[in-house]
């Protein structure tokens, strides 16, 4: 059992909590930290969906309210992914994060199959950094800032900046590096509310933040399909028999979202024949599996 673990801050990544712990205890090696917290010196300092969390919960001081499930729901990116997965898959993903099967975590979350890349570096909002220091005496890594597709801070409406902490598979994947060590003073780039693309990015960030704060047990994929179909019918892009007016949908989508924005979000419509197959059409067509 460890003597203490830093009290988690609002929206703080578990990675960040462990980084602050590592900064305080100053163990001789990062393997010692991994063994102490996760019960395995071969474990990695994973940012998004860590595992070994039952081991971590077991070594926390007596009387703590932190359980493996609370860590998963409140201090990892799990709620963002669970909102779009079938319930049974969510349960398996949660079990994998409690246990030591790290290879299955990213497979079950859908990250490995996604063409949307994860951010290359841990990111931060300078206004959050300033507020955190004033409120808590130190800055920390926020969950919302690390999500793919989130480019701005929903609280301060400024663009996120990359830190010095790379997320590629090198020796740093064994390290916990705190925000105090890796962030710096930089010019602030505010969102222009008069810019439609900026407004879209801000809304995406706010929606992602809501998902993080409202963990879901999962959703049947057929329910998503019926929801999308209803919205398409309301806009004259679908019928009650389930048919989709593909050209009308694609024309409307591409007139609303600019190529530059779709490229930034890695959501371009690609393929030899985009009117037959692309990610948008797969999203609104009946799923191959209902659960």
XYZ file of C-alpha atoms in Angstrom:
291
model
C 0.000 0.000 0.000
C 1.299 3.447 -0.883
C 1.321 6.233 1.667
C -0.656 8.676 -0.425
C -1.869 9.546 -3.892
C -2.435 13.165 -4.920
C -6.084 14.166 -4.658
C -7.461 14.205 -8.216
C -8.364 17.573 -9.686
C -11.488 18.185 -11.819
C -11.224 16.456 -15.211
C -7.685 15.301 -14.423
C -6.232 12.382 -16.363
C -5.139 9.391 -14.294
C -1.832 9.744 -16.151
C -1.576 13.244 -14.663
C -2.333 12.046 -11.136
C 0.407 9.429 -11.457
C 2.787 12.047 -12.893
C 2.255 14.309 -9.891
C 2.830 11.310 -7.606
C 6.054 10.463 -9.438
C 7.219 14.067 -9.179
C 6.684 14.052 -5.415
C 8.142 10.696 -4.430
C 11.157 10.918 -6.761
C 11.783 7.184 -6.981
C 15.136 6.191 -8.543
C 13.505 4.823 -11.715
C 10.203 4.932 -13.551
C 9.993 1.146 -13.330
C 9.791 1.555 -9.566
C 6.808 3.874 -9.988
C 5.077 1.475 -12.377
C 5.653 -1.428 -10.020
C 4.392 0.586 -7.044
C 1.228 1.890 -8.699
C 0.290 -0.714 -11.285
C 1.953 -3.822 -9.906
C 3.987 -4.392 -13.064
C 7.332 -2.816 -14.017
C 6.612 -3.715 -17.651
C 3.403 -1.653 -17.706
C 3.231 1.550 -19.727
C 2.249 5.068 -18.726
C -0.857 5.081 -20.923
C -2.691 8.370 -21.420
C -6.100 7.472 -22.832
C -7.244 4.008 -21.689
C -4.832 2.625 -19.071
C -5.131 -0.831 -17.555
C -3.964 -2.524 -14.311
C -6.447 -0.275 -12.501
C -7.611 -2.920 -10.022
C -3.973 -3.212 -8.946
C -3.809 0.553 -8.480
C -7.048 0.680 -6.472
C -5.753 -2.117 -4.226
C -2.642 -0.168 -3.143
C -4.382 3.137 -2.422
C -4.527 4.336 1.198
C -7.371 3.068 3.357
C -10.463 5.237 3.354
C -10.022 6.526 -0.181
C -13.140 6.890 -2.299
C -11.210 6.027 -5.444
C -12.152 2.655 -6.912
C -11.059 1.173 -10.221
C -14.415 2.069 -11.745
C -14.325 5.621 -10.450
C -10.852 6.072 -11.890
C -12.105 4.709 -15.228
C -15.195 6.932 -15.342
C -13.742 10.168 -13.982
C -10.055 10.146 -14.920
C -9.660 8.332 -18.261
C -11.114 8.835 -21.739
C -13.329 5.755 -21.312
C -16.677 7.684 -21.210
C -15.989 9.228 -24.612
C -15.662 5.797 -26.246
C -18.309 3.953 -24.223
C -21.018 6.299 -25.532
C -20.634 4.809 -29.023
C -20.145 1.117 -28.214
C -22.639 -1.715 -27.605
C -23.204 -2.453 -23.873
C -21.470 -5.849 -23.844
C -18.391 -4.386 -25.520
C -18.349 -1.578 -22.934
C -18.409 -4.161 -20.153
C -15.503 -6.068 -21.719
C -13.549 -2.848 -22.181
C -14.057 -1.939 -18.532
C -12.888 -5.412 -17.454
C -9.774 -5.065 -19.603
C -8.950 -1.712 -18.019
C -9.350 -3.185 -14.545
C -7.094 -6.096 -15.508
C -3.740 -6.446 -17.208
C -4.744 -7.239 -20.801
C -3.567 -3.960 -22.279
C -3.543 -5.232 -25.858
C -7.317 -5.722 -25.872
C -8.163 -2.276 -24.501
C -7.461 -0.281 -27.647
C -8.929 -2.993 -29.848
C -12.230 -3.037 -27.961
C -12.447 0.750 -27.852
C -12.204 0.946 -31.648
C -9.050 3.076 -31.600
C -6.965 0.541 -33.502
C -9.519 0.300 -36.321
C -9.989 4.046 -36.607
C -8.269 6.062 -39.289
C -8.514 9.162 -37.076
C -5.086 9.543 -35.473
C -4.656 10.297 -31.810
C -2.862 13.545 -30.940
C 0.917 13.207 -31.220
C 1.548 15.203 -28.044
C -0.214 15.859 -24.777
C -2.041 19.150 -25.156
C -2.980 22.002 -22.851
C -4.899 25.258 -22.627
C -2.803 28.151 -21.362
C -5.815 29.767 -19.650
C -6.541 26.468 -17.829
C -2.885 26.275 -16.828
C -3.013 29.774 -15.352
C -6.295 29.083 -13.519
C -5.083 25.725 -12.187
C -1.967 27.315 -10.734
C -4.018 30.047 -9.083
C -6.546 27.565 -7.654
C -4.414 24.512 -6.850
C -0.830 25.763 -6.917
C 0.065 23.650 -9.950
C -1.170 22.785 -13.424
C -2.257 19.340 -14.607
C -3.291 17.405 -17.707
C -7.009 17.725 -18.502
C -8.898 14.849 -20.113
C -10.877 17.006 -22.524
C -7.703 18.433 -24.062
C -6.427 14.992 -25.133
C -9.363 13.821 -27.249
C -9.034 13.413 -31.007
C -11.259 15.977 -32.695
C -11.050 18.440 -29.811
C -8.984 21.396 -30.971
C -10.179 24.115 -28.597
C -10.796 24.465 -24.869
C -14.558 24.549 -24.263
C -14.111 26.537 -21.047
C -11.943 29.362 -22.371
C -12.652 29.238 -26.107
C -9.013 29.251 -27.126
C -7.084 26.802 -29.284
C -5.135 24.036 -27.573
C -1.352 23.904 -27.737
C 0.950 20.890 -27.906
C 3.296 20.230 -25.007
C 6.747 18.666 -25.119
C 5.398 15.227 -24.200
C 5.193 13.061 -27.307
C 2.847 10.092 -27.379
C 4.748 7.931 -29.869
C 6.069 4.519 -28.898
C 9.479 5.435 -27.590
C 11.125 5.327 -24.195
C 8.783 8.044 -22.916
C 5.859 5.624 -22.936
C 7.342 4.316 -19.683
C 7.365 7.743 -18.069
C 4.880 9.905 -16.218
C 5.631 13.539 -17.053
C 3.682 16.238 -15.217
C 2.129 19.290 -16.840
C 4.368 21.496 -14.702
C 7.400 19.885 -16.332
C 6.235 19.982 -19.935
C 4.063 23.051 -20.582
C 5.209 26.579 -21.204
C 4.026 30.146 -21.661
C 2.750 30.632 -25.209
C 0.650 33.201 -27.117
C -3.074 32.562 -26.836
C -5.096 31.930 -30.011
C -8.764 32.675 -29.255
C -11.727 31.204 -31.082
C -13.380 33.631 -33.491
C -17.106 33.236 -32.823
C -17.804 34.942 -36.128
C -16.015 32.103 -37.919
C -18.355 29.172 -38.677
C -15.552 26.618 -38.570
C -14.418 27.891 -35.183
C -17.984 27.659 -33.874
C -18.140 24.048 -35.071
C -14.884 23.213 -33.280
C -16.180 24.833 -30.100
C -19.424 22.860 -30.257
C -17.513 19.615 -30.817
C -15.413 20.346 -27.736
C -18.501 21.077 -25.635
C -20.213 17.896 -26.818
C -17.088 15.837 -26.061
C -16.891 17.392 -22.603
C -20.509 16.405 -21.946
C -19.754 12.808 -22.904
C -16.762 12.691 -20.555
C -18.925 13.908 -17.687
C -21.796 11.486 -18.368
C -20.420 7.922 -18.570
C -22.637 5.645 -20.645
C -23.205 1.891 -20.225
C -23.230 1.698 -24.019
C -25.861 1.996 -26.730
C -27.348 -0.582 -29.057
C -26.117 0.241 -32.555
C -29.622 -0.092 -33.992
C -30.722 2.756 -31.728
C -28.124 5.003 -33.348
C -29.374 4.024 -36.790
C -33.005 4.840 -35.963
C -31.949 8.178 -34.458
C -29.961 9.144 -37.550
C -32.764 7.969 -39.852
C -35.319 10.097 -38.007
C -33.106 13.180 -38.378
C -32.582 12.469 -42.077
C -36.347 12.129 -42.594
C -36.907 15.492 -40.896
C -34.496 17.069 -43.394
C -35.908 15.339 -46.443
C -32.832 13.136 -46.824
C -34.394 9.810 -45.874
C -37.654 7.859 -45.991
C -39.647 5.848 -43.478
C -38.748 2.685 -45.388
C -35.099 3.280 -44.517
C -33.910 4.613 -47.867
C -31.374 7.438 -47.867
C -31.152 10.155 -50.497
C -27.394 9.805 -50.793
C -26.646 12.668 -53.165
C -28.762 15.103 -51.163
C -27.062 14.037 -47.942
C -23.547 14.332 -49.366
C -24.249 17.683 -51.037
C -25.714 19.098 -47.831
C -22.860 17.771 -45.711
C -20.128 19.101 -47.987
C -21.797 22.495 -48.312
C -21.974 22.827 -44.520
C -18.477 21.567 -43.617
C -15.528 22.964 -45.546
C -12.761 20.739 -46.944
C -10.276 22.457 -44.605
C -12.341 21.612 -41.521
C -12.911 18.011 -42.620
C -9.172 17.653 -43.245
C -8.336 19.073 -39.814
C -10.679 16.529 -38.217
C -9.502 13.696 -40.523
C -13.078 13.285 -41.756
C -12.629 13.685 -45.500
C -14.988 11.660 -47.681
C -12.647 9.371 -49.600
C -12.980 6.478 -51.981
C -13.333 5.729 -55.663
C -17.065 6.265 -55.492
C -18.053 8.402 -52.506
C -21.719 8.012 -53.363
C -21.489 4.303 -52.599
C -19.133 4.032 -49.661
C -17.634 6.456 -47.130
C -17.660 6.895 -43.358
C -20.728 9.157 -43.414
C -22.846 6.618 -45.304
C -21.658 3.796 -43.047
C -22.741 5.933 -40.103
C -26.355 6.290 -41.263
C -26.885 2.868 -42.798
C -28.137 -0.121 -40.763
C -25.323 -1.626 -38.687
C -24.061 -5.085 -39.552
C -24.411 -6.036 -35.898
C -27.100 -4.646 -33.645
C -25.233 -5.025 -30.381
